Amino acid sequence: MRAAPMATDTPQPSAKKAKVDSGDTIDCVDGNTAACHVAYAMSEACFIYPITPSSSMAELADVWSTQEKRNNVVSNTPTNVTQMQSEGGAAGALHGAASAGALVSTFTASQGLLLMVPVMYKIAGEMLPVVFHVAARQVGSNANSIFGEHGDVMACRATGVCILSSSSVQEVMDLACAAHVAAIRGSLPVLHFFDGFQLSHEIRKIDMIRYETMGTIMQSLKPNLAEFRSRSTHPMHPNMRNMLHGRDTLFQAVEANNKYWNDFPSVMEKALRDVAQACHREKACELFEYQGAADAQYIIVIMGASARTVSECTSYLCNKGEKVGFVVVHLFRPWSLSHFAASLPPTVRAIAVLDRCREPGSLGEPLYQDVSTSILRLGRQIRVVGGRYALGDKPFTPTMCQAVFKRAALVAEANPDHLVPLLNTFTVGINDDVTHLSLPLGPEISTTPTGTRQCIFWGMGSDGTVGANRLAISLIGKHTSLDTQGNFFFTAHKAGGVTTSHLRFSPQPITSSYPIISDADYIACHQQSYLTKFPNMLRPLKSGGTFVINCSWCADSVSQFIPPSFRRLIAQKRAKLFIINANKISRECGLGGHINLIMQVCFFHLSQVMNSVEAIGLLKQSVEQAYHKKGEDVVRKNHEAIDNSISGLLEISYPSSWEVSPETLAPVALAPLLLSNSSFDIGDTQWMQSVKLRVDAMDGHELPVSVFAPSGSCPTSSTRHEKRGIATQIPLWNPAACVQCATCSIVCPHSAIRTLLLTHQEVTSAANHVASVLAVSDPPQFECVPARGINAAEPIMFRVLVSPQDCTGCGVCFNACPCGERGALKMSYLEAPTTQNLAKTLTLLWDHCITKGGVREKLSSIQTIPPRSTVKGSQLLPHLFEFSGACAGCPESSYLRLLCMLFGERLCVGNTAGCSSAISLCFGSCPYTKSTTTGWGPAVSVSLFENGAEYALGIKEGHDVLRTKLYERVSHVLQSEHESLPPDLKVAFSKWVDEFNDSANTVINTQAVIQALTPHHTSTPSLNAIWEERDAFMKISHWAVGGDGWAYDIDFGGLDHVLSLGQDLKVLILDTELYSNTGGQKSKGSAKGSVSKFASGGYSQNKKDFASIVMGYENAYVAQVALYANPAQTLKAFLEAESFPGPAVIIAYCPCIEHGIEGDWVSQTRLAVATGYWPLFRYNPRAPGSHLQVDSPPPSKPVKEFLQHENRFLRLTRENPTVAESLQAELIANVERKVAMLQQLANKRT
């Protein structure tokens, strides 16, 4: 017996070509687009909420509804798309709309799906044909990830919702259609899922289902649709649902609909056949689909995208004569025993079941348990073993699949006496050196089809590399007969992180579902700094392959800059080496730092995957389509860049001596950080060396289980080791023009520019350090000037120091500098030889002065120093938040850094999911650090997006309970043991009790108590009990931190309740006026008239005035700040909020890359304040006189001027000027009303 092979993403030759509204049926799309294409067409309403990686489905549905006015095939009207405040809200709306008789669907993932679970029980019980399209993703536990696995879906299996799995982009489209058909025909909800990122973002060339085809299918469902609507909630045919049952009737009531689940496998099977027939597919997808040898003895059972990897491995092994096969499960719920039995060859002796999820404490994961139970009920003498694979999108390769087949063979052949250990759950793809569950892997096997071209592009987040590669796949897929595939991977950083694009092109069907691991024909490195950071970059390059580097080097100096390990690999692989200065071409053409088109031209020219002349012509057409609304000048600049690309491409001829290049650092490499001389604890240092640096080198896949803490914790202070070196320009300091205001330091989002106070000895020591490292007798001058406003026993010098390797080149410091016209700071491109040499010196100085503590903290030793309430004084405090993964210039990072500088040694943050956590709480990349003197620092943790306020409150109350208990212990000891206490301890205890609620002195008091208690705590049980609870001496500063989507939408109810309690909890709202972390969707903080995802036609509502809501309680401190516009007011607000004895809220203005700001962010922020768009104020209900202080002057510029510099407003003006004019007029009027209201409140005296 041999079943037909699995459906692939490549359209079969016999597939009927037809036209649809938008062109041919063949298109290049990702999984999310495929699912949404069907869901939109077959739904009358969609209720949505953004969550990665499903968000783009909702975004597409919104665009098709509001902009394109695309009609669905149900009612022939645009589908109504509504964004809700949370996934729970979306589920409730789905339930209501379906109860009313509408066909509805949604798109979600991970914890968003879990928020829908309670409602899913109701929807299934009421037999409503709702369809959930899920980009399956990991659910956070001791580790969090945005990447794919099946744990979220498995958590829904008891709800009664039918579960359907797709394993390719083509299947995503076809099974999505079958899901809608079966839901209507079978009167049950369906959860259609596919692997997050692995399928949701994979681009494939597929056969689209035409709207006309779906319309024909929908016509055949008219009787079913009529029956469904006859059961709807409507006063013309009233009925009651969800009745409350007693003990006597509940059991019977819930058993009454069993038949629908029993019949559903047949319903789904018919739906799959109907879709295949309507779309002219060669064969219909099966509920359980077998592929492999007809007489297979060992098979794998699997769901999802990795079934394609198993397919590759199975074909490879069958061709070698091995008797193996596999079953891919499509319909997981209801589980059909008969269909599963029919898929198994009669010769099977052992089954290995692969689950892409983890259920701690169970005997096995869900699919394994279903298969085991099925084999038992069938009475088959087949041994079953289960294992886990590819959690968090870990690659699953054919070599790993081969290891699973070997385990199945061992299980089949094992003597019964030795069988039990082999039946234990296994893992594959990792090195489990703790519980020893991982399977050993053999040599890597290659299953790449002959003629396949494989290409890898190393880019930087937001440089356009991924977008350009998506375009390349589309062009090649649509204009050649090649099958195409694109997968995209990225690090945890926001813009500025590392991206790798893996592209495959083949005359044969592509079935690979894993990254390119060997035989790459083309590798491009778009950032020259990557050569010193990622030593394995060239590992996949095949012999004779092409390697392209975007760099600022000239041809004669290439050997100086390429590390020896790379030179050796290039020569050994006989690679063709090319360089191009794409950054220079981009700047000369007026495109800033956008190099994507230039590098794409190089790819087409060198790879010849398709005719390069034709490709470049199509590339120019795509530019015209994308940018014509921005004007002819923008189109011309892009065309000019395309035309200048090939002439800038240089082929490098290298000597044979490269093949034996020694293992040494390149001469020009900047000095590496010497961890052994750092100020870290030895345990942290070992962790940085064995874990952090390997993760940074993209070698994290090789880390064993034993290096990870079971609870998920890891050391702080890790970002200082990254030294990403992504800036193309850095600020240079001119001491003659500097007024020592420290504005540059307070606004810097990445803590890469700092103000230092140094003694003459420290200045000399720093210069000597540089000289010793560079091996020169005449050290470069370490320019410093006498510090102003400082009174000390010895002369103190002042210096502004920049870290070139940590700087992102955003220019915020330069634009914020009040002495900009005088040239206190100047942005200089690193391409210039003089700047390169200076950058090397600056890096060494930073390493000596900052990293290794060569410049000591002086706040306690200087007699007169600016107080921390001043900008200058605040920047002399320890930097306890540094080098975050934020986008270049992002102010969210600046606010967090200020928070940590002011209160870091006693700071505890309950962070919500969003940008603020994404930039700071990624494994191995923690910008929070600790004081070098006390070892104390910010403690930060995250629960969920929807409960951030409650989580922060819980942390506070937990600490309060422990601190109150300690207070009682200390008070009791002072009373009962007053005479016997040592004098110093008595004084320390008394002062601590007297100043129990004093935030200002709590650090000093805590240090004093611990110091006094240390030598005496073992003398009595009472003192020892206090010693064991000494963490509670500190009065912790508790903050809840999140964005506007958190505060105004998903956790608004929770935050409102927490503030109403009057607790001493502080809240920092980083207001970007949209959902920044998920890609720029509208929130209730969005401005009227702005265009964002889910508001593509312009947001029509006023921004939520959260400040007024909180001020209405009259118990909370409220401030609205803009750091880039007024650092002093921001600083004052932070200090006042923390000292306020009760709840306090700071609403911080955060311009975002999603705003499309034309110009610099600092000027635009100042414009927001100057126009009244973002007024600055502080509200203190306990202040005498007026409670409200307006800190911004009356508007001096029209709001229109602010709107004209941001694409989120300009886009609507270009696309729909009438609507834009109306909405902007309303926005301006609202701004003027708010400014007037604030002034009126400020004038009101109490």
GROMACS .gro file of N, CA and C in nm, residues 826-914:
model
  267
  826LYS      N    1   2.886   6.681   1.682
  826LYS     CA    2   2.881   6.673   1.536
  826LYS      C    3   2.871   6.527   1.496
  827MET      N    4   2.773   6.495   1.411
  827MET     CA    5   2.758   6.359   1.363
  827MET      C    6   2.858   6.335   1.250
  828SER      N    7   2.937   6.229   1.264
  828SER     CA    8   3.042   6.201   1.167
  828SER      C    9   3.030   6.057   1.119
  829TYR      N   10   3.035   6.038   0.987
  829TYR     CA   11   3.024   5.903   0.930
  829TYR      C   12   3.150   5.823   0.960
  830LEU      N   13   3.130   5.697   0.996
  830LEU     CA   14   3.241   5.611   1.033
  830LEU      C   15   3.326   5.570   0.913
  831GLU      N   16   3.277   5.597   0.793
  831GLU     CA   17   3.356   5.563   0.675
  831GLU      C   18   3.484   5.644   0.667
  832ALA      N   19   3.479   5.766   0.720
  832ALA     CA   20   3.596   5.853   0.714
  832ALA      C   21   3.710   5.792   0.794
  833PRO      N   22   3.832   5.782   0.736
  833PRO     CA   23   3.945   5.721   0.807
  833PRO      C   24   3.973   5.786   0.942
  834THR      N   25   3.963   5.919   0.949
  834THR     CA   26   3.990   5.986   1.076
  834THR      C   27   3.887   5.947   1.181
  835THR      N   28   3.762   5.932   1.138
  835THR     CA   29   3.657   5.892   1.232
  835THR      C   30   3.677   5.749   1.278
  836GLN      N   31   3.721   5.662   1.186
  836GLN     CA   32   3.746   5.522   1.222
  836GLN      C   33   3.854   5.513   1.330
  837ASN      N   34   3.961   5.589   1.312
  837ASN     CA   35   4.069   5.586   1.411
  837ASN      C   36   4.023   5.642   1.544
  838LEU      N   37   3.944   5.750   1.538
  838LEU     CA   38   3.893   5.809   1.661
  838LEU      C   39   3.796   5.713   1.730
  839ALA      N   40   3.714   5.642   1.651
  839ALA     CA   41   3.619   5.547   1.708
  839ALA      C   42   3.692   5.435   1.782
  840LYS      N   43   3.804   5.393   1.729
  840LYS     CA   44   3.882   5.290   1.795
  840LYS      C   45   3.933   5.340   1.930
  841THR      N   46   3.982   5.465   1.932
  841THR     CA   47   4.029   5.524   2.057
  841THR      C   48   3.915   5.539   2.157
  842LEU      N   49   3.799   5.587   2.108
  842LEU     CA   50   3.684   5.606   2.196
  842LEU      C   51   3.638   5.473   2.255
  843THR      N   52   3.645   5.368   2.177
  843THR     CA   53   3.605   5.236   2.227
  843THR      C   54   3.696   5.191   2.339
  844LEU      N   55   3.824   5.213   2.323
  844LEU     CA   56   3.918   5.176   2.428
  844LEU      C   57   3.898   5.260   2.553
  845LEU      N   58   3.871   5.387   2.535
  845LEU     CA   59   3.846   5.475   2.649
  845LEU      C   60   3.720   5.432   2.723
  846TRP      N   61   3.616   5.400   2.647
  846TRP     CA   62   3.491   5.354   2.710
  846TRP      C   63   3.514   5.225   2.789
  847ASP      N   64   3.587   5.134   2.728
  847ASP     CA   65   3.615   5.007   2.795
  847ASP      C   66   3.689   5.030   2.926
  848HIS      N   67   3.782   5.123   2.925
  848HIS     CA   68   3.860   5.150   3.046
  848HIS      C   69   3.778   5.229   3.149
  849CYS      N   70   3.714   5.336   3.105
  849CYS     CA   71   3.647   5.427   3.198
  849CYS      C   72   3.515   5.373   3.249
  850ILE      N   73   3.436   5.311   3.163
  850ILE     CA   74   3.300   5.269   3.199
  850ILE      C   75   3.294   5.120   3.233
  851THR      N   76   3.332   5.037   3.137
  851THR     CA   77   3.315   4.893   3.157
  851THR      C   78   3.400   4.840   3.271
  852LYS      N   79   3.524   4.884   3.276
  852LYS     CA   80   3.615   4.832   3.378
  852LYS      C   81   3.623   4.922   3.499
  853GLY      N   82   3.540   5.026   3.503
  853GLY     CA   83   3.534   5.109   3.623
  853GLY      C   84   3.656   5.195   3.644
  854GLY      N   85   3.723   5.236   3.536
  854GLY     CA   86   3.841   5.320   3.549
  854GLY      C   87   3.810   5.459   3.602
  855VAL      N   88   3.686   5.503   3.587
  855VAL     CA   89   3.642   5.631   3.644
  855VAL      C   90   3.544   5.599   3.755
  856ARG      N   91   3.582   5.629   3.876
  856ARG     CA   92   3.498   5.592   3.990
  856ARG      C   93   3.384   5.692   4.010
  857GLU      N   94   3.282   5.648   4.079
  857GLU     CA   95   3.167   5.732   4.111
  857GLU      C   96   3.209   5.836   4.216
  858LYS      N   97   3.167   5.961   4.196
  858LYS     CA   98   3.217   6.070   4.280
  858LYS      C   99   3.109   6.144   4.358
  859LEU      N  100   2.987   6.098   4.351
  859LEU     CA  101   2.879   6.172   4.416
  859LEU      C  102   2.900   6.186   4.566
  860SER      N  103   2.961   6.085   4.627
  860SER     CA  104   2.978   6.089   4.772
  860SER      C  105   3.105   6.161   4.815
  861SER      N  106   3.197   6.187   4.722
  861SER     CA  107   3.326   6.244   4.760
  861SER      C  108   3.341   6.391   4.724
  862ILE      N  109   3.249   6.444   4.644
  862ILE     CA  110   3.259   6.584   4.603
  862ILE      C  111   3.171   6.669   4.694
  863GLN      N  112   3.226   6.778   4.739
  863GLN     CA  113   3.156   6.862   4.837
  863GLN      C  114   3.032   6.927   4.777
  864THR      N  115   3.048   6.989   4.661
  864THR     CA  116   2.937   7.058   4.596
  864THR      C  117   2.917   6.998   4.457
  865ILE      N  118   2.798   6.954   4.431
  865ILE     CA  119   2.769   6.891   4.303
  865ILE      C  120   2.625   6.921   4.265
  866PRO      N  121   2.591   6.936   4.139
  866PRO     CA  122   2.452   6.961   4.101
  866PRO      C  123   2.361   6.852   4.155
  867PRO      N  124   2.250   6.886   4.216
  867PRO     CA  125   2.160   6.784   4.272
  867PRO      C  126   2.098   6.699   4.163
  868ARG      N  127   2.052   6.582   4.205
  868ARG     CA  128   1.994   6.490   4.106
  868ARG      C  129   1.864   6.542   4.050
  869SER      N  130   1.809   6.646   4.110
  869SER     CA  131   1.686   6.706   4.056
  869SER      C  132   1.715   6.794   3.936
  870THR      N  133   1.842   6.813   3.902
  870THR     CA  134   1.879   6.887   3.782
  870THR      C  135   1.921   6.788   3.674
  871VAL      N  136   1.911   6.830   3.550
  871VAL     CA  137   1.950   6.743   3.440
  871VAL      C  138   2.095   6.701   3.455
  872LYS      N  139   2.182   6.799   3.481
  872LYS     CA  140   2.325   6.768   3.493
  872LYS      C  141   2.352   6.674   3.609
  873GLY      N  142   2.291   6.700   3.722
  873GLY     CA  143   2.313   6.615   3.838
  873GLY      C  144   2.259   6.475   3.819
  874SER      N  145   2.146   6.462   3.754
  874SER     CA  146   2.086   6.329   3.734
  874SER      C  147   2.175   6.240   3.649
  875GLN      N  148   2.251   6.301   3.558
  875GLN     CA  149   2.333   6.222   3.467
  875GLN      C  150   2.467   6.181   3.528
  876LEU      N  151   2.490   6.222   3.652
  876LEU     CA  152   2.607   6.175   3.725
  876LEU      C  153   2.574   6.054   3.812
  877LEU      N  154   2.447   6.017   3.815
  877LEU     CA  155   2.405   5.897   3.888
  877LEU      C  156   2.446   5.772   3.809
  878PRO      N  157   2.454   5.657   3.875
  878PRO     CA  158   2.489   5.534   3.803
  878PRO      C  159   2.387   5.503   3.694
  879HIS      N  160   2.438   5.460   3.579
  879HIS     CA  161   2.352   5.421   3.467
  879HIS      C  162   2.314   5.274   3.487
  880LEU      N  163   2.190   5.249   3.523
  880LEU     CA  164   2.147   5.113   3.552
  880LEU      C  165   2.055   5.057   3.444
  881PHE      N  166   2.054   5.121   3.330
  881PHE     CA  167   1.981   5.072   3.212
  881PHE      C  168   2.061   5.117   3.091
  882GLU      N  169   2.117   5.022   3.016
  882GLU     CA  170   2.209   5.061   2.911
  882GLU      C  171   2.201   4.967   2.791
  883PHE      N  172   2.213   5.026   2.673
  883PHE     CA  173   2.227   4.953   2.546
  883PHE      C  174   2.111   4.857   2.520
  884SER      N  175   1.990   4.907   2.531
  884SER     CA  176   1.874   4.821   2.509
  884SER      C  177   1.862   4.787   2.361
  885GLY      N  178   1.771   4.694   2.334
  885GLY     CA  179   1.747   4.652   2.196
  885GLY      C  180   1.644   4.737   2.124
  886ALA      N  181   1.622   4.859   2.171
  886ALA     CA  182   1.520   4.946   2.111
  886ALA      C  183   1.560   4.993   1.973
  887CYS      N  184   1.462   5.036   1.897
  887CYS     CA  185   1.489   5.100   1.768
  887CYS      C  186   1.577   5.222   1.792
  888ALA      N  187   1.659   5.256   1.694
  888ALA     CA  188   1.747   5.372   1.706
  888ALA      C  189   1.663   5.497   1.732
  889GLY      N  190   1.694   5.565   1.842
  889GLY     CA  191   1.624   5.690   1.873
  889GLY      C  192   1.498   5.674   1.954
  890CYS      N  193   1.460   5.552   1.990
  890CYS     CA  194   1.332   5.529   2.059
  890CYS      C  195   1.334   5.589   2.199
  891PRO      N  196   1.242   5.681   2.231
  891PRO     CA  197   1.242   5.743   2.363
  891PRO      C  198   1.194   5.651   2.475
  892GLU      N  199   1.128   5.541   2.442
  892GLU     CA  200   1.087   5.449   2.549
  892GLU      C  201   1.209   5.409   2.631
  893SER      N  202   1.317   5.382   2.561
  893SER     CA  203   1.441   5.344   2.629
  893SER      C  204   1.495   5.458   2.714
  894SER      N  205   1.479   5.581   2.667
  894SER     CA  206   1.527   5.697   2.742
  894SER      C  207   1.452   5.712   2.875
  895TYR      N  208   1.321   5.693   2.871
  895TYR     CA  209   1.241   5.704   2.993
  895TYR      C  210   1.278   5.593   3.093
  896LEU      N  211   1.296   5.472   3.043
  896LEU     CA  212   1.333   5.362   3.131
  896LEU      C  213   1.470   5.385   3.192
  897ARG      N  214   1.560   5.439   3.115
  897ARG     CA  215   1.694   5.467   3.165
  897ARG      C  216   1.689   5.573   3.276
  898LEU      N  217   1.607   5.678   3.256
  898LEU     CA  218   1.594   5.781   3.358
  898LEU      C  219   1.532   5.722   3.485
  899LEU      N  220   1.431   5.639   3.469
  899LEU     CA  221   1.367   5.574   3.584
  899LEU      C  222   1.470   5.495   3.665
  900CYS      N  223   1.555   5.422   3.595
  900CYS     CA  224   1.654   5.339   3.663
  900CYS      C  225   1.765   5.423   3.726
  901MET      N  226   1.803   5.532   3.663
  901MET     CA  227   1.906   5.618   3.721
  901MET      C  228   1.858   5.680   3.852
  902LEU      N  229   1.733   5.720   3.856
  902LEU     CA  230   1.680   5.789   3.972
  902LEU      C  231   1.651   5.695   4.089
  903PHE      N  232   1.597   5.578   4.058
  903PHE     CA  233   1.549   5.490   4.166
  903PHE      C  234   1.600   5.347   4.155
  904GLY      N  235   1.697   5.324   4.068
  904GLY     CA  236   1.734   5.187   4.029
  904GLY      C  237   1.772   5.093   4.140
  905GLU      N  238   1.842   5.142   4.242
  905GLU     CA  239   1.888   5.051   4.348
  905GLU      C  240   1.773   4.998   4.433
  906ARG      N  241   1.658   5.059   4.423
  906ARG     CA  242   1.542   5.011   4.499
  906ARG      C  243   1.418   5.001   4.410
  907LEU      N  244   1.441   4.982   4.282
  907LEU     CA  245   1.332   4.983   4.184
  907LEU      C  246   1.281   4.842   4.156
  908CYS      N  247   1.149   4.827   4.155
  908CYS     CA  248   1.086   4.701   4.117
  908CYS      C  249   0.978   4.733   4.015
  909VAL      N  250   0.989   4.673   3.897
  909VAL     CA  251   0.899   4.704   3.786
  909VAL      C  252   0.818   4.582   3.748
  910GLY      N  253   0.687   4.600   3.743
  910GLY     CA  254   0.599   4.502   3.681
  910GLY      C  255   0.576   4.547   3.539
  911ASN      N  256   0.647   4.488   3.447
  911ASN     CA  257   0.642   4.530   3.306
  911ASN      C  258   0.534   4.452   3.232
  912THR      N  259   0.468   4.517   3.140
  912THR     CA  260   0.372   4.446   3.056
  912THR      C  261   0.439   4.408   2.925
  913ALA      N  262   0.379   4.315   2.854
  913ALA     CA  263   0.428   4.281   2.720
  913ALA      C  264   0.416   4.403   2.631
  914GLY      N  265   0.509   4.419   2.542
  914GLY     CA  266   0.511   4.535   2.454
  914GLY      C  267   0.654   4.573   2.425
   0.00000   0.00000   0.00000
